[in-house]
PDB file of C-alpha atoms in Angstrom:
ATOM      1  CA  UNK A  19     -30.280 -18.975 -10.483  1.00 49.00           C
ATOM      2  CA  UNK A  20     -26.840 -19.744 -11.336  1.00 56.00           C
ATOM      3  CA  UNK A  21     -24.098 -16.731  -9.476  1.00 64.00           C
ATOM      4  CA  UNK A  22     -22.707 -14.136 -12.129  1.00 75.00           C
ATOM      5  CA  UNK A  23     -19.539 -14.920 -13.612  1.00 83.00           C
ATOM      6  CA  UNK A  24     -16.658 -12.970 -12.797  1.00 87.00           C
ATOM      7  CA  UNK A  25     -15.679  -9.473 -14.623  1.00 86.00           C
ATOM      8  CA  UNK A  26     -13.539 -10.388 -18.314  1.00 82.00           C
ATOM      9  CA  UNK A  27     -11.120  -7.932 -18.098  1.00 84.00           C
ATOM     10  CA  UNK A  28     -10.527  -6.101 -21.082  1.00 74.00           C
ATOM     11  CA  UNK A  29      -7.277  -4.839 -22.536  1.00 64.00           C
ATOM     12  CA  UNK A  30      -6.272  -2.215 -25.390  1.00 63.00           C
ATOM     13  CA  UNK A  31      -4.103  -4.481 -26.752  1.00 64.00           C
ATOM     14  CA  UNK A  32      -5.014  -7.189 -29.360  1.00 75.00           C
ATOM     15  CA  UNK A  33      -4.610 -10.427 -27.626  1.00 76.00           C
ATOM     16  CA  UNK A  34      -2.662 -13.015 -30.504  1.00 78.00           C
ATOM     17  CA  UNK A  35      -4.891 -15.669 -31.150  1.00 75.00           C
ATOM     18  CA  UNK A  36      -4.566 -18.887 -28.748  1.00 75.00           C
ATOM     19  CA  UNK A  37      -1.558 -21.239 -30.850  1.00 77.00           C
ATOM     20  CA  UNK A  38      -2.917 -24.620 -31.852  1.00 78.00           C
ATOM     21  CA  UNK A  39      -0.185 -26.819 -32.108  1.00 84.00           C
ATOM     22  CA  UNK A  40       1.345 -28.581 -29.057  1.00 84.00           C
ATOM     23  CA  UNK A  41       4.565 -27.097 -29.192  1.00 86.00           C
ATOM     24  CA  UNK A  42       3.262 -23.799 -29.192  1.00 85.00           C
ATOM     25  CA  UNK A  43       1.262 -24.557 -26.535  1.00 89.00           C
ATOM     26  CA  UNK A  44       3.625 -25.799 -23.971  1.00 92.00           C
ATOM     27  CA  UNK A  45       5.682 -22.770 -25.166  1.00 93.00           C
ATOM     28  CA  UNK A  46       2.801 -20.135 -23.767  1.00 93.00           C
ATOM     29  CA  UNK A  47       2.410 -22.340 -21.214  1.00 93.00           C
ATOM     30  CA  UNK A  48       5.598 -22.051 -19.683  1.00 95.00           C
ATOM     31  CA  UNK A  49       5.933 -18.201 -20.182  1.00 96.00           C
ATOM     32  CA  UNK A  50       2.456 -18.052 -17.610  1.00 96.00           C
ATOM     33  CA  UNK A  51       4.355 -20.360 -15.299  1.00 95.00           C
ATOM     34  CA  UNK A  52       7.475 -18.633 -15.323  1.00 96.00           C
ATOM     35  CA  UNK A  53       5.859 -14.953 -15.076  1.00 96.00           C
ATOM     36  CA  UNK A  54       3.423 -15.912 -12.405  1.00 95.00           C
ATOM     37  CA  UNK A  55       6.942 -17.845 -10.061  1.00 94.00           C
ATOM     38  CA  UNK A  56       8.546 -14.405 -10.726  1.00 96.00           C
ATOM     39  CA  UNK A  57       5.774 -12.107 -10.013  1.00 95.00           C
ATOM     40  CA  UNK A  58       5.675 -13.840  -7.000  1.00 93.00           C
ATOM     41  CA  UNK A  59       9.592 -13.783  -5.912  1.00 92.00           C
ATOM     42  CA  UNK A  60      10.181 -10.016  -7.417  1.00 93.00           C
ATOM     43  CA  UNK A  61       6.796  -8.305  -7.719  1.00 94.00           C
ATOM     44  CA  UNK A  62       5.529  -6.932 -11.390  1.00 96.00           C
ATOM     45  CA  UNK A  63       8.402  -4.026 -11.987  1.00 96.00           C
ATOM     46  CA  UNK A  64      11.698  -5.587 -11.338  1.00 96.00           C
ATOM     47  CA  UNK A  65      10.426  -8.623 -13.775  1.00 97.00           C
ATOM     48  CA  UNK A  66      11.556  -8.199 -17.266  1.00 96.00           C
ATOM     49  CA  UNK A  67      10.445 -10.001 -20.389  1.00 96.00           C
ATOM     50  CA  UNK A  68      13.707 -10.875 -20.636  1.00 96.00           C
ATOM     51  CA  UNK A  69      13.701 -12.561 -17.289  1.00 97.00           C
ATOM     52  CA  UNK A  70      10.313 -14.542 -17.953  1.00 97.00           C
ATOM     53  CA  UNK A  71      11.583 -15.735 -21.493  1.00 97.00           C
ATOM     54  CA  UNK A  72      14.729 -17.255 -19.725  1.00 96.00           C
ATOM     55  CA  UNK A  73      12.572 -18.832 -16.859  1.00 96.00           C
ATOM     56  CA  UNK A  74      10.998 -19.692 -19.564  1.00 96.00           C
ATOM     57  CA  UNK A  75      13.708 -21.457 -21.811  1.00 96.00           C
ATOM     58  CA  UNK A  76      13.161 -19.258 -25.098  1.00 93.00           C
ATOM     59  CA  UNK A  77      14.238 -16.422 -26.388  1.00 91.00           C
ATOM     60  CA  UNK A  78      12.972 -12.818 -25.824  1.00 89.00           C
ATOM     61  CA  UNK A  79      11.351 -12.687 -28.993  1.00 90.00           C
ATOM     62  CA  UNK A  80       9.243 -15.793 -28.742  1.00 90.00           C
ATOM     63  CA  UNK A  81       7.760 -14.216 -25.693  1.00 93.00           C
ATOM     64  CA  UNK A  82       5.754 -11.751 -28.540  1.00 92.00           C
ATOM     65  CA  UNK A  83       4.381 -14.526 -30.305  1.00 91.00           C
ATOM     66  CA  UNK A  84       1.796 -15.010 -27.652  1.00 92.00           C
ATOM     67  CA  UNK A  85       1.851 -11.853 -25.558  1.00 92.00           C
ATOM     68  CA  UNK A  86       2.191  -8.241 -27.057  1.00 91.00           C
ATOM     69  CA  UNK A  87       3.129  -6.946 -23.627  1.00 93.00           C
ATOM     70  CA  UNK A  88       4.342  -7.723 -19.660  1.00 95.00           C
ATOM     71  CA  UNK A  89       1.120  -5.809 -19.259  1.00 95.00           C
ATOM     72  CA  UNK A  90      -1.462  -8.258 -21.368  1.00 94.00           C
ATOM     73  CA  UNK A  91       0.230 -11.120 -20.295  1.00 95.00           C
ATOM     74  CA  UNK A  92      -0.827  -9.995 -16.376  1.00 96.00           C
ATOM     75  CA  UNK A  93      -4.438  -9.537 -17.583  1.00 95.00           C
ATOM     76  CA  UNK A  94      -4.459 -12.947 -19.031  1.00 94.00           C
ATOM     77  CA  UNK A  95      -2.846 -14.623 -15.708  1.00 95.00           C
ATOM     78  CA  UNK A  96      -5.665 -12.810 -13.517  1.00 94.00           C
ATOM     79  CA  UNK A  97      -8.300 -13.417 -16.201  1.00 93.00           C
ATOM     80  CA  UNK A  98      -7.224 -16.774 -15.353  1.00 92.00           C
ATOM     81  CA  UNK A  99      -7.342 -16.861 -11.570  1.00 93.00           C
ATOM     82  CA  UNK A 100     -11.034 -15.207 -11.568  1.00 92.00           C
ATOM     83  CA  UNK A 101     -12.002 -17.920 -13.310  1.00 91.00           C
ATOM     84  CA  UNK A 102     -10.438 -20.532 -10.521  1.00 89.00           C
ATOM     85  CA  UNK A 103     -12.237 -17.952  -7.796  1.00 89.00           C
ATOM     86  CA  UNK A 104     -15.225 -18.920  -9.652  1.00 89.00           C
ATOM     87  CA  UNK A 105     -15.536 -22.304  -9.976  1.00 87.00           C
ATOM     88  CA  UNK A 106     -14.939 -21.972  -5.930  1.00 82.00           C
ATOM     89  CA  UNK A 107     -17.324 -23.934  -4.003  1.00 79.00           C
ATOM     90  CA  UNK A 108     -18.470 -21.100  -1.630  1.00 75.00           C
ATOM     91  CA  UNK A 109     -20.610 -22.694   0.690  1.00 75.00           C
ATOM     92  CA  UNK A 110     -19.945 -23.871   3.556  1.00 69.00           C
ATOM     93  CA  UNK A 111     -20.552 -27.384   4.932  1.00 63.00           C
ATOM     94  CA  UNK A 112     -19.981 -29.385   7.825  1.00 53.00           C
ATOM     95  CA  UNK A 113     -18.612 -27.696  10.875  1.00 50.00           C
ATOM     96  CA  UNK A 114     -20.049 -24.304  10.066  1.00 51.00           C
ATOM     97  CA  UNK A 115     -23.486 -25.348   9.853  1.00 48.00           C
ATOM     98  CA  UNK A 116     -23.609 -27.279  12.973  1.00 47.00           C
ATOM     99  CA  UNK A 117     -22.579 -26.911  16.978  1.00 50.00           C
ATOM    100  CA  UNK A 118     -18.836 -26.104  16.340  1.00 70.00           C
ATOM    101  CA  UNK A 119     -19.071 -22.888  13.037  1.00 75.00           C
ATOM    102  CA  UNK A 120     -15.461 -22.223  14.669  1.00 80.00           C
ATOM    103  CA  UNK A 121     -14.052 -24.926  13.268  1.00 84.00           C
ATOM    104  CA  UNK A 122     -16.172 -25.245  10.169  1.00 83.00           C
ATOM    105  CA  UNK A 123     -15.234 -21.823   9.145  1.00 86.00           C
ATOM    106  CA  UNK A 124     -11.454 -22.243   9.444  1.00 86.00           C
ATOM    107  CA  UNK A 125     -11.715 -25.892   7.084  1.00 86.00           C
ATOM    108  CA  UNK A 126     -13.720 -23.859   5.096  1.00 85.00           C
ATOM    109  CA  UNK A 127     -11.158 -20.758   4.476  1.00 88.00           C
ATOM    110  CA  UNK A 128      -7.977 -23.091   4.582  1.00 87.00           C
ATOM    111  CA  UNK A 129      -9.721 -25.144   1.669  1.00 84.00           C
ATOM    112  CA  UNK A 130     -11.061 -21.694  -0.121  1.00 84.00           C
ATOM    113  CA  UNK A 131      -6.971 -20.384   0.058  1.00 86.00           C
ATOM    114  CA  UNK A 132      -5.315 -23.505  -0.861  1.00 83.00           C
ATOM    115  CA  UNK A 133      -7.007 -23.047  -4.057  1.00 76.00           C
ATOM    116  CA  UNK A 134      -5.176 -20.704  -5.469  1.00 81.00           C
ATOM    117  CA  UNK A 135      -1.439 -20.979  -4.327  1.00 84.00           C
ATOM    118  CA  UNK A 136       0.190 -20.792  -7.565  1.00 88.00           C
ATOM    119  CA  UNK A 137      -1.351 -17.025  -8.344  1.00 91.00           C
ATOM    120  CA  UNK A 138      -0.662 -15.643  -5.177  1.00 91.00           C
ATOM    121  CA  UNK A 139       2.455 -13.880  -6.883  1.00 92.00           C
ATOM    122  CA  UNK A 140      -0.086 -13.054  -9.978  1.00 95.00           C
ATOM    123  CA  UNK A 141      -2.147 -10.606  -7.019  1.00 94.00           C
ATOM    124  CA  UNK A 142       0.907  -9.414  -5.761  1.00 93.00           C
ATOM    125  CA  UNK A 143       1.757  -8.093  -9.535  1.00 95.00           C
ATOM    126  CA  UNK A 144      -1.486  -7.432 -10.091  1.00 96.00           C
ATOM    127  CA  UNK A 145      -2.050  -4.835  -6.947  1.00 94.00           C
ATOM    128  CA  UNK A 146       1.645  -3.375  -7.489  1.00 95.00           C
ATOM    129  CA  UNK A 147       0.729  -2.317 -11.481  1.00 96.00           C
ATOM    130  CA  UNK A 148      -2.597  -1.128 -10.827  1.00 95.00           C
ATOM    131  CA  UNK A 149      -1.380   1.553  -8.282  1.00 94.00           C
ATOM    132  CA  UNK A 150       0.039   3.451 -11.624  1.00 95.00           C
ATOM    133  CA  UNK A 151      -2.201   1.871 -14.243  1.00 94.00           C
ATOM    134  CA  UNK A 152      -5.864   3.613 -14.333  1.00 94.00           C
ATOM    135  CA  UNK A 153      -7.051   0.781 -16.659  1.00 92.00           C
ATOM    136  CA  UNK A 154      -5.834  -1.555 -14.535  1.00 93.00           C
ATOM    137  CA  UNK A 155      -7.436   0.139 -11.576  1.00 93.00           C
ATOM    138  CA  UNK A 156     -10.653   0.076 -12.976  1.00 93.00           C
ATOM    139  CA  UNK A 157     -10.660  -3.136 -13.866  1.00 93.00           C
ATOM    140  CA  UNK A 158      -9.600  -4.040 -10.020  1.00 93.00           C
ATOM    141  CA  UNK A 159     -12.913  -1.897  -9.307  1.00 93.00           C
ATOM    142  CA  UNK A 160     -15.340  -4.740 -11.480  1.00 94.00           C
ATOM    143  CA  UNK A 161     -13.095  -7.402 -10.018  1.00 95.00           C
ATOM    144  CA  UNK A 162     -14.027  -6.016  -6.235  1.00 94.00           C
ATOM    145  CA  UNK A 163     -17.390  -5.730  -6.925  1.00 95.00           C
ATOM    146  CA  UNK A 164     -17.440  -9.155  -8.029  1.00 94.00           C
ATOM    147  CA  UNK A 165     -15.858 -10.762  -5.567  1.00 94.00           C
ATOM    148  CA  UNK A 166     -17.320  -9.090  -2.641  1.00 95.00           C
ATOM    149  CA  UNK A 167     -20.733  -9.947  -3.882  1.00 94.00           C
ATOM    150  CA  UNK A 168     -19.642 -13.114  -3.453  1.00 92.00           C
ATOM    151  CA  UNK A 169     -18.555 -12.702  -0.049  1.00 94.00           C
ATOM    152  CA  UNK A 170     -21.840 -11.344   0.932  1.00 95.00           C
ATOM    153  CA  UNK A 171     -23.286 -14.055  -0.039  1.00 92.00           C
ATOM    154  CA  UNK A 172     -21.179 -16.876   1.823  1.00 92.00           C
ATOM    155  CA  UNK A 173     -22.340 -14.610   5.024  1.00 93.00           C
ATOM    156  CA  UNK A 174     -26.059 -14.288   4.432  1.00 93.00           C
ATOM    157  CA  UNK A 175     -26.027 -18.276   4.185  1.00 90.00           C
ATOM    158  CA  UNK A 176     -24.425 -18.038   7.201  1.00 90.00           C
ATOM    159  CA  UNK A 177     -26.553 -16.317   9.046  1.00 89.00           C
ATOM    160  CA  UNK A 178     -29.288 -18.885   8.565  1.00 88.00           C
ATOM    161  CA  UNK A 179     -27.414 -20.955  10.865  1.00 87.00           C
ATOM    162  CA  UNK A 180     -27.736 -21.892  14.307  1.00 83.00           C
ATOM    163  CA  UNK A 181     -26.450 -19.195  16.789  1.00 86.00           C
ATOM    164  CA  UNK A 182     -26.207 -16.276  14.034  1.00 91.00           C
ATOM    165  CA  UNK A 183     -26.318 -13.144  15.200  1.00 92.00           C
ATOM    166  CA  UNK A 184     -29.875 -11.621  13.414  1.00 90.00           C
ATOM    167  CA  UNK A 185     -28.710  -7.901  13.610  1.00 91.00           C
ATOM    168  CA  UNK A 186     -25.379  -7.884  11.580  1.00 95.00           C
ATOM    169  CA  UNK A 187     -24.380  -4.864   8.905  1.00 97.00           C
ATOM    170  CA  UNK A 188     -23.054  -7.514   6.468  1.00 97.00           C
ATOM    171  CA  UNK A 189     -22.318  -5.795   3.490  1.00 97.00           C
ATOM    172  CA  UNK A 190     -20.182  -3.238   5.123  1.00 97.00           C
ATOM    173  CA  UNK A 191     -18.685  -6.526   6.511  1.00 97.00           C
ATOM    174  CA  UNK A 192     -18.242  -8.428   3.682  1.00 96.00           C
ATOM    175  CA  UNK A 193     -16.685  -5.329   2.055  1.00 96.00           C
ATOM    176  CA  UNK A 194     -14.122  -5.424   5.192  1.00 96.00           C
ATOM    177  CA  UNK A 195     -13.375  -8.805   4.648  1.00 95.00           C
ATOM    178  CA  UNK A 196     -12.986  -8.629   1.157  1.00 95.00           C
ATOM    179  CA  UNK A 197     -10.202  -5.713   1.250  1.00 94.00           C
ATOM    180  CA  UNK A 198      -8.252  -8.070   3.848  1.00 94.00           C
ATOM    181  CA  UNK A 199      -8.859 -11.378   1.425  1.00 94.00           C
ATOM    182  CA  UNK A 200      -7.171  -9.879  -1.290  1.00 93.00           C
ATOM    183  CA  UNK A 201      -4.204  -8.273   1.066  1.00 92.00           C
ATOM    184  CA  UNK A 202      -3.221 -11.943   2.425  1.00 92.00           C
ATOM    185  CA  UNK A 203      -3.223 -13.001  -1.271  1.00 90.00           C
ATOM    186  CA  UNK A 204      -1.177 -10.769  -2.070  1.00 90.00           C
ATOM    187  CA  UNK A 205       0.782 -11.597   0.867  1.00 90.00           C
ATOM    188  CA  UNK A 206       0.736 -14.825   0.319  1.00 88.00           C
ATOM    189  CA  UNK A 207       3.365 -15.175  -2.375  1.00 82.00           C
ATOM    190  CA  UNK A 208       6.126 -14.043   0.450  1.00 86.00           C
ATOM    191  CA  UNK A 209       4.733 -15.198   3.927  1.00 87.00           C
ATOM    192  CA  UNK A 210       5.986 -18.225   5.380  1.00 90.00           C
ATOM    193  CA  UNK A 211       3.366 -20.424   4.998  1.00 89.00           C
ATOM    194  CA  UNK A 212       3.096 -21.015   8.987  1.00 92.00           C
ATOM    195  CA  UNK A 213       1.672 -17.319   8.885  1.00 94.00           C
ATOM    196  CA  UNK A 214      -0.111 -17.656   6.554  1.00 92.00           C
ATOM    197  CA  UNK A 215      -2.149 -20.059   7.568  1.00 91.00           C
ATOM    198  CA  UNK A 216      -2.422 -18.191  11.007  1.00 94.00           C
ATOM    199  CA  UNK A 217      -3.564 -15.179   9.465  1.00 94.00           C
ATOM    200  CA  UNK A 218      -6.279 -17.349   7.936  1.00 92.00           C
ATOM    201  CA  UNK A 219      -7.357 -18.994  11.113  1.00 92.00           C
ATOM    202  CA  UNK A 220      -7.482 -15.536  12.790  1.00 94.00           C
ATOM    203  CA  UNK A 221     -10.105 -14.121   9.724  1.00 94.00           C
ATOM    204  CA  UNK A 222     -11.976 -17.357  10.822  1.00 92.00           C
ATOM    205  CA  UNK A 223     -12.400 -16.451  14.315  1.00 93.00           C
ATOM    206  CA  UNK A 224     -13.128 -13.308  13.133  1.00 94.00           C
ATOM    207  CA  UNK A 225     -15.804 -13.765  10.826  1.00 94.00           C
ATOM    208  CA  UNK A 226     -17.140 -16.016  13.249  1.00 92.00           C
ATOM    209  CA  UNK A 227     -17.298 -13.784  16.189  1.00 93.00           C
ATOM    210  CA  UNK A 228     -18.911 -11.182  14.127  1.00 95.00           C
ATOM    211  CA  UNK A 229     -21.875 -13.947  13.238  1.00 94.00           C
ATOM    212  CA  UNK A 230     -22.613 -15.360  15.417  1.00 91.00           C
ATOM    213  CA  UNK A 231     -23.162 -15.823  19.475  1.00 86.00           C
ATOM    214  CA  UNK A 232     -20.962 -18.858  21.695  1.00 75.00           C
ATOM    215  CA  UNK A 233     -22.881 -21.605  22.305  1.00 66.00           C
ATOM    216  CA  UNK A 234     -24.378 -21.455  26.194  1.00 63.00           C
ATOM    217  CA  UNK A 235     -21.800 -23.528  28.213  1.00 63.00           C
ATOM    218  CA  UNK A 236     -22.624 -26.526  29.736  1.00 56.00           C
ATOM    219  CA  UNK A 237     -21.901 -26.727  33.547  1.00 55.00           C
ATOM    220  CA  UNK A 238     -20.479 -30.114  34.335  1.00 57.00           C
ATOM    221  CA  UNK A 239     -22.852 -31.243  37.529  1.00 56.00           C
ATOM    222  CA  UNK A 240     -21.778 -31.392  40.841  1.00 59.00           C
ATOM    223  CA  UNK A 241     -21.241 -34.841  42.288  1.00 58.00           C
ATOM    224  CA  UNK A 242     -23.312 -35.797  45.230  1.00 54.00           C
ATOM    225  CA  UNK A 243     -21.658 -35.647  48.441  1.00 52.00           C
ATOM    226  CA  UNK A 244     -18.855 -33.026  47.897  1.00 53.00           C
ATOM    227  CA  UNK A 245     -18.160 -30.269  49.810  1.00 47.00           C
ATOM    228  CA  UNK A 246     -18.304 -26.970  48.409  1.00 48.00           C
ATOM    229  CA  UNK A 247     -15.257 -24.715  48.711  1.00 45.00           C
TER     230      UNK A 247
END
């Protein structure tokens, strides 16, 4: 059975139909990549339409041929990064199903995080307007549900692994882990990417800890004829 596909977020404002010709396409196009660079440098309220039509290279006004608000243009960009989340791979190979899950898991994240790099500033806007938006809020509610389903999911197949811990609460865990995902994404669009990439490593260790048990170590044996100290 195929996994649900993320929450469509809706919006009280009619979305102008998609243009067809080229031009008008690399025009829109541009306005998303100029919003989502600035959401990520200044955060959703000190970016002005203004500012993302001159990013942009158009006017002001060509910015409401596509977009009837800073607002609707936001629920398209994350409309647009749920659907990257969902064509996400989310199962994990290699390392974390055999002897060394440390290592798997922290390929695993670093690949699941690279992903997305562009709309880490497109979070960032996204968490700072739906602290005084309701709609927005709700729909941040269908998008948690969503994705921490999905989380829950990457742990159950992990538990059928070698070494995993039997007894583990895992969705109050995945719920955990999915509150501190979307912080570092958020984060992401202003960390240095050094952290960053720490702060994913540590969630690694983390998760795995919480899974499952260290391998027994294996006691090198003692060579014949040495004295014991």
């Amino acid at each position: 059975m195929p996994a649900p596909g993320p929450p469509i977020l809706a919006d009280d404002e009619d979305l102008p139909a998609p243009p067809r010709q080229a031009r008008s396409l690399a025009t829109r196009k541009k306005l998303l990549e100029a919003s989502r660079n600035l959401f990520a440098e200044q955060g959703y309220d000190a970016t002005s339409i203004q500012a993302i039509a001159s990013r942009a290279g158009t006017a002001a006004g060509a910015f409401y041929t596509y977009f009837r608000s800073k607002r609707q243009l936001l629920i398209v960009l994350m409309n647009e990064l749920l659907e990257r989340l969902h064509d996400l791979d989310l199962r994990p190979t290699g390392g974390a199903a055999g002897t060394d899950a440390r290592a798997g898991l922290r390929s695993f994240l670093a690949a699941v995080f690279r992903a997305d790099l562009e709309y880490y500033g497109v979070v960032r806007a996204w968490q700072e307007a739906a602290l005084t938006d309701a709609g927005l809020g709700q729909m941040q509610a269908a998008i948690e549900a969503w994705t921490n389903a999905r989380i829950l999911g990457v742990f159950r197949l992990l538990q059928q692994y070698p070494n995993a811990r039997p007894d583990r609460d895992l969705a109050a865990f995945a719920r955990m882990m999915d509150r501190h995902f979307w912080s570092l994404l958020a984060r992401g669009a202003s960390l240095p990417r050094r952290d960053f990439d720490r702060e994913v490593r540590i969630a690694a260790d983390v998760i795995y800890h919480y899974l499952f048990h260290d391998p027994p170590r294996t006691i090198p044996a003692r060579r014949s004829g040495t004295i014991p100290a």
